[in-house]
């Protein structure tokens, strides 16, 4: 899991949403699409101090059963851990005011997810958590990238051929983007940018590697979580061949 946190300013219900999304028909006309489907389990409940509306994606794909199982386990575990931590924080937050008889604003948490790439035995998922805490809105952006043949999470280095200095290529592409659109970034971003990290958050979408950064890291709050989309064509044959199959 790769994530970025952003400050943007008693009944229990657990459902399985029947509607299944067939991912291999979604964007590419059926070419090289992974035969994977997804349905949503919903985790909803309300207490005096928290309101929860979380969606858990459940992927299915008999050809990739090991990978799909690992992916489902990782994502559901992360969502449940987020829920647990937020419920503990909410309970602690309202404990004093409730004992004193004062009104409290309960925490509200929810999430949405999106499959951004499902092709050539690779899948990318972006999940966004929304929080309403103490009268302010926050959100966290998370990405998951998997090789469906091996069941392994993917890092940026896995997208490139061996012995390629992928970090140098991506850093140069990011600097070029900032130079083209300087008004979208903080003054001096080029000079302060020290390059991507080993665990740099990213996802794949529309034949682009999308790099995303932390709150207020390279752009003002109003811009949201900064993302820089780098087309595959920027990297030519430095990318692994499977990414270039159309």
GROMACS .gro file of C-alpha atoms in nm:
model
  246
    1UNK     CA    1   0.000   0.000   0.000
    2UNK     CA    2   0.119   0.351  -0.080
    3UNK     CA    3  -0.059   0.650   0.067
    4UNK     CA    4  -0.069   1.025   0.110
    5UNK     CA    5  -0.252   1.206   0.389
    6UNK     CA    6  -0.428   1.530   0.305
    7UNK     CA    7  -0.578   1.805   0.523
    8UNK     CA    8  -0.835   1.964   0.297
    9UNK     CA    9  -0.965   2.220   0.491
   10UNK     CA   10  -2.514   0.149   1.740
   11UNK     CA   11  -2.688  -0.037   1.460
   12UNK     CA   12  -2.431  -0.235   1.262
   13UNK     CA   13  -2.472  -0.308   0.893
   14UNK     CA   14  -2.243  -0.519   0.677
   15UNK     CA   15  -2.364  -0.582   0.324
   16UNK     CA   16  -2.237  -0.735   0.005
   17UNK     CA   17  -2.339  -0.525  -0.292
   18UNK     CA   18  -2.461  -0.767  -0.557
   19UNK     CA   19  -2.374  -0.552  -0.858
   20UNK     CA   20  -2.047  -0.675  -1.003
   21UNK     CA   21  -1.828  -0.464  -1.225
   22UNK     CA   22  -1.670  -0.653  -1.512
   23UNK     CA   23  -1.335  -0.481  -1.532
   24UNK     CA   24  -1.212  -0.639  -1.851
   25UNK     CA   25  -1.459  -0.444  -2.061
   26UNK     CA   26  -1.399  -0.108  -1.910
   27UNK     CA   27  -1.155   0.103  -2.111
   28UNK     CA   28  -0.967  -0.074  -2.380
   29UNK     CA   29  -1.223  -0.249  -2.595
   30UNK     CA   30  -1.131  -0.587  -2.450
   31UNK     CA   31  -0.768  -0.589  -2.571
   32UNK     CA   32  -0.520  -0.750  -2.328
   33UNK     CA   33  -0.764  -0.695  -2.042
   34UNK     CA   34  -0.731  -0.907  -1.730
   35UNK     CA   35  -1.039  -1.130  -1.669
   36UNK     CA   36  -1.114  -0.984  -1.325
   37UNK     CA   37  -1.440  -0.868  -1.166
   38UNK     CA   38  -1.505  -0.673  -0.849
   39UNK     CA   39  -1.795  -0.636  -0.610
   40UNK     CA   40  -1.828  -0.420  -0.300
   41UNK     CA   41  -1.883  -0.512   0.062
   42UNK     CA   42  -2.017  -0.223   0.267
   43UNK     CA   43  -1.930  -0.156   0.628
   44UNK     CA   44  -2.181   0.088   0.773
   45UNK     CA   45  -2.274   0.178   1.128
   46UNK     CA   46  -2.338   0.477   1.349
   47UNK     CA   47  -2.251   0.550   1.711
   48UNK     CA   48  -2.269   0.861   1.923
   49UNK     CA   49  -1.914   0.951   1.835
   50UNK     CA   50  -1.863   0.815   1.482
   51UNK     CA   51  -2.048   0.749   1.157
   52UNK     CA   52  -1.891   0.490   0.930
   53UNK     CA   53  -1.960   0.432   0.560
   54UNK     CA   54  -1.678   0.222   0.416
   55UNK     CA   55  -1.658   0.021   0.096
   56UNK     CA   56  -1.439  -0.287   0.068
   57UNK     CA   57  -1.361  -0.400  -0.288
   58UNK     CA   58  -1.356  -0.775  -0.342
   59UNK     CA   59  -1.184  -0.889  -0.660
   60UNK     CA   60  -1.250  -1.218  -0.835
   61UNK     CA   61  -1.049  -1.381  -1.111
   62UNK     CA   62  -1.005  -1.759  -1.134
   63UNK     CA   63  -0.698  -1.721  -1.357
   64UNK     CA   64  -0.523  -1.515  -1.087
   65UNK     CA   65  -0.661  -1.671  -0.769
   66UNK     CA   66  -0.342  -1.642  -0.560
   67UNK     CA   67  -0.287  -1.280  -0.655
   68UNK     CA   68  -0.651  -1.187  -0.608
   69UNK     CA   69  -0.661  -1.346  -0.263
   70UNK     CA   70  -0.350  -1.158  -0.154
   71UNK     CA   71  -0.484  -0.833  -0.291
   72UNK     CA   72  -0.823  -0.874  -0.124
   73UNK     CA   73  -0.663  -0.961   0.209
   74UNK     CA   74  -0.429  -0.661   0.199
   75UNK     CA   75  -0.695  -0.409   0.102
   76UNK     CA   76  -0.958  -0.531   0.347
   77UNK     CA   77  -0.703  -0.544   0.627
   78UNK     CA   78  -0.599  -0.184   0.559
   79UNK     CA   79  -0.960  -0.062   0.549
   80UNK     CA   80  -1.046  -0.237   0.874
   81UNK     CA   81  -0.734  -0.102   1.041
   82UNK     CA   82  -0.825   0.250   0.929
   83UNK     CA   83  -1.173   0.197   1.075
   84UNK     CA   84  -1.032   0.068   1.404
   85UNK     CA   85  -0.789   0.356   1.446
   86UNK     CA   86  -1.049   0.618   1.360
   87UNK     CA   87  -1.304   0.469   1.600
   88UNK     CA   88  -1.051   0.471   1.884
   89UNK     CA   89  -0.957   0.832   1.805
   90UNK     CA   90  -1.322   0.939   1.785
   91UNK     CA   91  -1.407   0.776   2.116
   92UNK     CA   92  -1.116   0.948   2.287
   93UNK     CA   93  -1.200   1.281   2.121
   94UNK     CA   94  -1.557   1.298   2.252
   95UNK     CA   95  -1.504   1.132   2.589
   96UNK     CA   96  -1.445   1.452   2.785
   97UNK     CA   97  -1.722   1.666   2.631
   98UNK     CA   98  -1.977   1.382   2.663
   99UNK     CA   99  -1.899   1.336   3.032
  100UNK     CA  100  -1.950   1.709   3.080
  101UNK     CA  101  -2.280   1.699   2.896
  102UNK     CA  102  -2.160   1.909   2.607
  103UNK     CA  103  -2.265   1.853   2.247
  104UNK     CA  104  -2.010   1.683   2.029
  105UNK     CA  105  -1.967   1.655   1.655
  106UNK     CA  106  -1.913   1.289   1.571
  107UNK     CA  107  -1.637   1.177   1.340
  108UNK     CA  108  -1.752   1.078   0.993
  109UNK     CA  109  -1.545   0.848   0.778
  110UNK     CA  110  -1.606   0.705   0.432
  111UNK     CA  111  -1.414   0.594   0.126
  112UNK     CA  112  -1.434   0.535  -0.247
  113UNK     CA  113  -1.221   0.321  -0.473
  114UNK     CA  114  -1.142   0.313  -0.841
  115UNK     CA  115  -0.967   0.061  -1.066
  116UNK     CA  116  -0.744   0.275  -1.287
  117UNK     CA  117  -0.563   0.004  -1.483
  118UNK     CA  118  -0.646  -0.360  -1.549
  119UNK     CA  119  -0.436  -0.475  -1.839
  120UNK     CA  120  -0.137  -0.694  -1.931
  121UNK     CA  121  -0.151  -0.889  -1.602
  122UNK     CA  122  -0.119  -0.569  -1.399
  123UNK     CA  123  -0.386  -0.400  -1.191
  124UNK     CA  124  -0.388  -0.058  -1.020
  125UNK     CA  125  -0.642   0.053  -0.762
  126UNK     CA  126  -0.679   0.397  -0.604
  127UNK     CA  127  -0.864   0.425  -0.275
  128UNK     CA  128  -0.951   0.756  -0.110
  129UNK     CA  129  -1.053   0.785   0.256
  130UNK     CA  130  -1.257   1.085   0.366
  131UNK     CA  131  -1.259   1.209   0.725
  132UNK     CA  132  -1.465   1.475   0.898
  133UNK     CA  133  -1.286   1.542   1.225
  134UNK     CA  134  -1.344   1.831   1.462
  135UNK     CA  135  -1.537   2.024   1.199
  136UNK     CA  136  -1.265   1.990   0.935
  137UNK     CA  137  -1.232   1.772   0.626
  138UNK     CA  138  -0.933   1.550   0.559
  139UNK     CA  139  -0.858   1.276   0.315
  140UNK     CA  140  -0.601   1.008   0.249
  141UNK     CA  141  -0.514   0.876  -0.094
  142UNK     CA  142  -0.391   0.517  -0.121
  143UNK     CA  143  -0.276   0.313  -0.419
  144UNK     CA  144  -0.231  -0.059  -0.475
  145UNK     CA  145  -0.043  -0.199  -0.774
  146UNK     CA  146  -0.016  -0.574  -0.832
  147UNK     CA  147   0.136  -0.818  -1.075
  148UNK     CA  148  -0.149  -1.065  -1.118
  149UNK     CA  149   0.080  -1.346  -1.238
  150UNK     CA  150   0.301  -1.344  -0.929
  151UNK     CA  151   0.068  -1.189  -0.671
  152UNK     CA  152   0.340  -0.942  -0.577
  153UNK     CA  153   0.283  -0.573  -0.513
  154UNK     CA  154   0.457  -0.358  -0.774
  155UNK     CA  155   0.701  -0.078  -0.710
  156UNK     CA  156   0.805   0.180  -0.966
  157UNK     CA  157   1.122  -0.013  -1.038
  158UNK     CA  158   0.914  -0.314  -1.144
  159UNK     CA  159   0.772  -0.114  -1.435
  160UNK     CA  160   1.114  -0.073  -1.596
  161UNK     CA  161   1.362  -0.309  -1.755
  162UNK     CA  162   1.655  -0.433  -1.552
  163UNK     CA  163   1.957  -0.204  -1.519
  164UNK     CA  164   1.748   0.103  -1.606
  165UNK     CA  165   1.797   0.407  -1.382
  166UNK     CA  166   1.421   0.451  -1.347
  167UNK     CA  167   1.456   0.709  -1.070
  168UNK     CA  168   1.664   0.938  -1.292
  169UNK     CA  169   1.414   0.905  -1.578
  170UNK     CA  170   1.114   0.981  -1.357
  171UNK     CA  171   1.287   1.267  -1.174
  172UNK     CA  172   1.376   1.431  -1.506
  173UNK     CA  173   1.019   1.388  -1.632
  174UNK     CA  174   0.876   1.545  -1.316
  175UNK     CA  175   1.111   1.842  -1.338
  176UNK     CA  176   1.015   1.891  -1.701
  177UNK     CA  177   0.646   1.892  -1.606
  178UNK     CA  178   0.703   2.150  -1.332
  179UNK     CA  179   0.894   2.371  -1.577
  180UNK     CA  180   0.606   2.351  -1.827
  181UNK     CA  181   0.344   2.448  -1.567
  182UNK     CA  182   0.524   2.649  -1.297
  183UNK     CA  183   0.206   2.829  -1.188
  184UNK     CA  184   0.063   2.500  -1.057
  185UNK     CA  185   0.348   2.448  -0.811
  186UNK     CA  186   0.523   2.632  -0.531
  187UNK     CA  187   0.797   2.875  -0.634
  188UNK     CA  188   1.133   2.703  -0.610
  189UNK     CA  189   0.986   2.351  -0.646
  190UNK     CA  190   1.249   2.256  -0.903
  191UNK     CA  191   1.533   2.358  -0.671
  192UNK     CA  192   1.385   2.185  -0.365
  193UNK     CA  193   1.274   1.867  -0.538
  194UNK     CA  194   1.514   1.592  -0.431
  195UNK     CA  195   1.364   1.318  -0.643
  196UNK     CA  196   1.116   1.039  -0.586
  197UNK     CA  197   1.155   0.807  -0.289
  198UNK     CA  198   1.199   0.429  -0.295
  199UNK     CA  199   0.836   0.382  -0.188
  200UNK     CA  200   0.699   0.671  -0.393
  201UNK     CA  201   0.318   0.645  -0.421
  202UNK     CA  202   0.195   0.590  -0.776
  203UNK     CA  203  -0.067   0.420  -0.988
  204UNK     CA  204  -0.117   0.348  -1.357
  205UNK     CA  205  -0.396   0.507  -1.558
  206UNK     CA  206  -0.460   0.546  -1.932
  207UNK     CA  207  -0.109   0.435  -2.026
  208UNK     CA  208   0.045   0.680  -1.783
  209UNK     CA  209   0.243   0.640  -1.463
  210UNK     CA  210   0.074   0.875  -1.217
  211UNK     CA  211   0.299   0.995  -0.936
  212UNK     CA  212   0.132   1.156  -0.637
  213UNK     CA  213   0.280   1.362  -0.357
  214UNK     CA  214   0.199   1.465  -0.003
  215UNK     CA  215  -0.010   1.751   0.125
  216UNK     CA  216   0.161   2.085   0.062
  217UNK     CA  217   0.469   1.899  -0.066
  218UNK     CA  218   0.506   2.057  -0.410
  219UNK     CA  219   0.180   2.248  -0.463
  220UNK     CA  220  -0.067   2.459  -0.261
  221UNK     CA  221  -0.347   2.300  -0.060
  222UNK     CA  222  -0.607   2.431  -0.301
  223UNK     CA  223  -0.465   2.208  -0.572
  224UNK     CA  224  -0.548   1.897  -0.370
  225UNK     CA  225  -0.305   1.608  -0.356
  226UNK     CA  226  -0.059   1.686  -0.638
  227UNK     CA  227  -0.040   1.427  -0.916
  228UNK     CA  228   0.190   1.420  -1.216
  229UNK     CA  229   0.088   1.187  -1.499
  230UNK     CA  230   0.380   1.065  -1.709
  231UNK     CA  231   0.287   0.898  -2.041
  232UNK     CA  232   0.448   0.563  -2.117
  233UNK     CA  233   0.580   0.721  -2.436
  234UNK     CA  234   0.819   0.938  -2.232
  235UNK     CA  235   1.016   0.630  -2.134
  236UNK     CA  236   1.021   0.440  -2.464
  237UNK     CA  237   1.183   0.099  -2.444
  238UNK     CA  238   1.299   0.159  -2.087
  239UNK     CA  239   0.962   0.022  -1.976
  240UNK     CA  240   0.899  -0.349  -1.949
  241UNK     CA  241   0.759  -0.481  -2.278
  242UNK     CA  242   0.428  -0.596  -2.128
  243UNK     CA  243   0.334  -0.237  -2.050
  244UNK     CA  244   0.375  -0.144  -2.415
  245UNK     CA  245   0.147  -0.415  -2.554
  246UNK     CA  246  -0.167  -0.259  -2.697
   0.00000   0.00000   0.00000
